[in-house]
Amino acid sequence: DAGVIQSPRHEVTEMGQEVTLRCKPISGHNSLFWYRQTMMRGLELLIYFNNNVPIDDSGMPEDRFSAKMPNASFSTLKIQPSEPRDSAVYFCASSFKLAGGPGELFFGEGSRLTVL
Amino acid sequence: GQQLNQSPQSMFIQEGEDVSMNCTSSSIFNTWLWYKQDPGEGPVLLIALYKAGELTSNGRLTAQFGITRKDSFLNISASIPSDVGIYFCAGQGRIVNQFYFGTGTSLTVIP
């Protein structure tokens, strides 16, 4: 079975450029999460969607970050304009959870972003 | 966002030794998850726990869901070199579909 698929795996860009990261969740999952991982701050939740609707975006650093989920099988995380401090590994993860029920979270392999 | 207290932060052990790490929270969780992350890869789910007091094994790994629902531990028996990596705990509440992660335990196994 295909897991969570992320692209690109690596991105090197210059400060000020727009960056778009893509994610395809596991088929049938109803929740999608974007995380950022750095040595200093560990895994930080940026935003999550439930049934394609953004539920909590309080972790999005600032207005330069935006995320969309136009359908159940695709999501994007966009940074515009990018800054060197955005350099990190960005993970997408998905889960299937019913209200009041348990859920398991499955991660993609991550997109390593370097902003020069 | 909320982070769980995970300890120890790092461990250096000899091959064949047992390993124990734990995670505590100020909040009650309904689900505890344990992950392993290899360099350059995403975290991979090892064990999922759903009931207070539950003890679950996966090969040489054993994890328990604390009775208070505010803690969990992971044991690895007879460690081998491929156990090297960073281990994360994660907790999830009943209603809010959000997962909170520990700060990670870096495990080094010396052959």
mmCIF file of N, CA and C in Angstrom, chain A residues 31-35 44-61 66-67 77, chain B residues 1-2 96-100:
data_model
loop_
_atom_site.group_PDB
_atom_site.id
_atom_site.type_symbol
_atom_site.label_atom_id
_atom_site.label_comp_id
_atom_site.label_asym_id
_atom_site.label_seq_id
_atom_site.Cartn_x
_atom_site.Cartn_y
_atom_site.Cartn_z
ATOM 1 N N SER A 31 -7.746 12.946 7.900
ATOM 2 C CA SER A 31 -7.026 14.069 8.509
ATOM 3 C C SER A 31 -5.629 14.166 7.923
ATOM 4 N N LEU A 32 -5.189 15.383 7.742
ATOM 5 C CA LEU A 32 -3.848 15.618 7.194
ATOM 6 C C LEU A 32 -3.151 16.693 8.020
ATOM 7 N N PHE A 33 -1.886 16.452 8.288
ATOM 8 C CA PHE A 33 -1.109 17.320 9.168
ATOM 9 C C PHE A 33 0.174 17.760 8.450
ATOM 10 N N TRP A 34 0.563 18.986 8.668
ATOM 11 C CA TRP A 34 1.875 19.477 8.232
ATOM 12 C C TRP A 34 2.708 19.780 9.483
ATOM 13 N N TYR A 35 3.906 19.192 9.523
ATOM 14 C CA TYR A 35 4.842 19.420 10.619
ATOM 15 C C TYR A 35 6.136 19.995 10.066
ATOM 16 N N GLU A 44 7.223 20.380 15.090
ATOM 17 C CA GLU A 44 6.214 21.397 15.372
ATOM 18 C C GLU A 44 5.032 21.206 14.425
ATOM 19 N N LEU A 45 3.846 21.185 14.982
ATOM 20 C CA LEU A 45 2.650 21.125 14.139
ATOM 21 C C LEU A 45 2.378 22.506 13.553
ATOM 22 N N LEU A 46 2.274 22.572 12.247
ATOM 23 C CA LEU A 46 1.983 23.839 11.583
ATOM 24 C C LEU A 46 0.480 24.016 11.398
ATOM 25 N N ILE A 47 -0.153 22.989 10.832
ATOM 26 C CA ILE A 47 -1.576 23.077 10.530
ATOM 27 C C ILE A 47 -2.118 21.674 10.352
ATOM 28 N N TYR A 48 -3.404 21.490 10.664
ATOM 29 C CA TYR A 48 -3.998 20.219 10.271
ATOM 30 C C TYR A 48 -5.397 20.421 9.715
ATOM 31 N N PHE A 49 -5.765 19.506 8.836
ATOM 32 C CA PHE A 49 -7.048 19.508 8.156
ATOM 33 C C PHE A 49 -7.845 18.279 8.594
ATOM 34 N N ASN A 50 -9.138 18.460 8.725
ATOM 35 C CA ASN A 50 -10.033 17.340 8.945
ATOM 36 C C ASN A 50 -11.084 17.384 7.846
ATOM 37 N N ASN A 51 -11.195 16.301 7.087
ATOM 38 C CA ASN A 51 -12.112 16.277 5.943
ATOM 39 C C ASN A 51 -11.898 17.504 5.044
ATOM 40 N N ASN A 52 -10.657 17.798 4.769
ATOM 41 C CA ASN A 52 -10.206 18.856 3.854
ATOM 42 C C ASN A 52 -10.377 20.262 4.415
ATOM 43 N N VAL A 53 -10.872 20.399 5.617
ATOM 44 C CA VAL A 53 -11.118 21.720 6.194
ATOM 45 C C VAL A 53 -10.015 22.035 7.200
ATOM 46 N N PRO A 54 -9.377 23.209 7.103
ATOM 47 C CA PRO A 54 -8.351 23.537 8.095
ATOM 48 C C PRO A 54 -8.979 23.709 9.474
ATOM 49 N N ILE A 55 -8.446 22.982 10.454
ATOM 50 C CA ILE A 55 -9.023 23.006 11.797
ATOM 51 C C ILE A 55 -8.190 23.885 12.738
ATOM 52 N N ASP A 56 -6.889 23.740 12.658
ATOM 53 C CA ASP A 56 -6.030 24.478 13.573
ATOM 54 C C ASP A 56 -4.783 24.913 12.816
ATOM 55 N N ASP A 57 -4.654 26.190 12.580
ATOM 56 C CA ASP A 57 -3.461 26.695 11.897
ATOM 57 C C ASP A 57 -2.634 27.581 12.823
ATOM 58 N N SER A 58 -2.828 27.411 14.110
ATOM 59 C CA SER A 58 -2.124 28.271 15.070
ATOM 60 C C SER A 58 -0.621 28.063 15.038
ATOM 61 N N GLY A 59 -0.169 26.962 14.484
ATOM 62 C CA GLY A 59 1.262 26.711 14.413
ATOM 63 C C GLY A 59 1.939 27.307 13.196
ATOM 64 N N MET A 60 1.169 27.851 12.284
ATOM 65 C CA MET A 60 1.756 28.472 11.096
ATOM 66 C C MET A 60 2.522 29.717 11.550
ATOM 67 N N PRO A 61 3.818 29.785 11.203
ATOM 68 C CA PRO A 61 4.673 30.828 11.771
ATOM 69 C C PRO A 61 4.202 32.250 11.487
ATOM 70 N N SER A 66 1.231 29.375 3.963
ATOM 71 C CA SER A 66 -0.176 29.074 3.707
ATOM 72 C C SER A 66 -0.296 27.614 3.303
ATOM 73 N N ALA A 67 -1.415 27.023 3.619
ATOM 74 C CA ALA A 67 -1.642 25.618 3.273
ATOM 75 C C ALA A 67 -3.048 25.467 2.727
ATOM 76 N N LEU A 77 1.721 23.075 0.935
ATOM 77 C CA LEU A 77 2.203 24.044 1.910
ATOM 78 C C LEU A 77 3.088 25.012 1.140
ATOM 79 N N GLY B 1 2.766 25.052 20.719
ATOM 80 C CA GLY B 1 1.987 23.851 20.931
ATOM 81 C C GLY B 1 2.526 23.039 22.088
ATOM 82 N N GLN B 2 1.707 22.146 22.567
ATOM 83 C CA GLN B 2 2.109 21.340 23.720
ATOM 84 C C GLN B 2 3.169 20.325 23.320
ATOM 85 N N VAL B 96 -10.084 16.076 20.351
ATOM 86 C CA VAL B 96 -9.273 16.895 19.468
ATOM 87 C C VAL B 96 -8.366 16.007 18.640
ATOM 88 N N ASN B 97 -8.460 16.116 17.340
ATOM 89 C CA ASN B 97 -7.652 15.263 16.465
ATOM 90 C C ASN B 97 -6.287 15.883 16.275
ATOM 91 N N GLN B 98 -5.550 15.947 17.368
ATOM 92 C CA GLN B 98 -4.229 16.528 17.282
ATOM 93 C C GLN B 98 -3.261 15.639 18.044
ATOM 94 N N PHE B 99 -2.072 15.479 17.514
ATOM 95 C CA PHE B 99 -1.058 14.643 18.117
ATOM 96 C C PHE B 99 0.034 15.537 18.682
ATOM 97 N N TYR B 100 0.397 15.294 19.937
ATOM 98 C CA TYR B 100 1.456 16.057 20.585
ATOM 99 C C TYR B 100 2.676 15.162 20.716
#
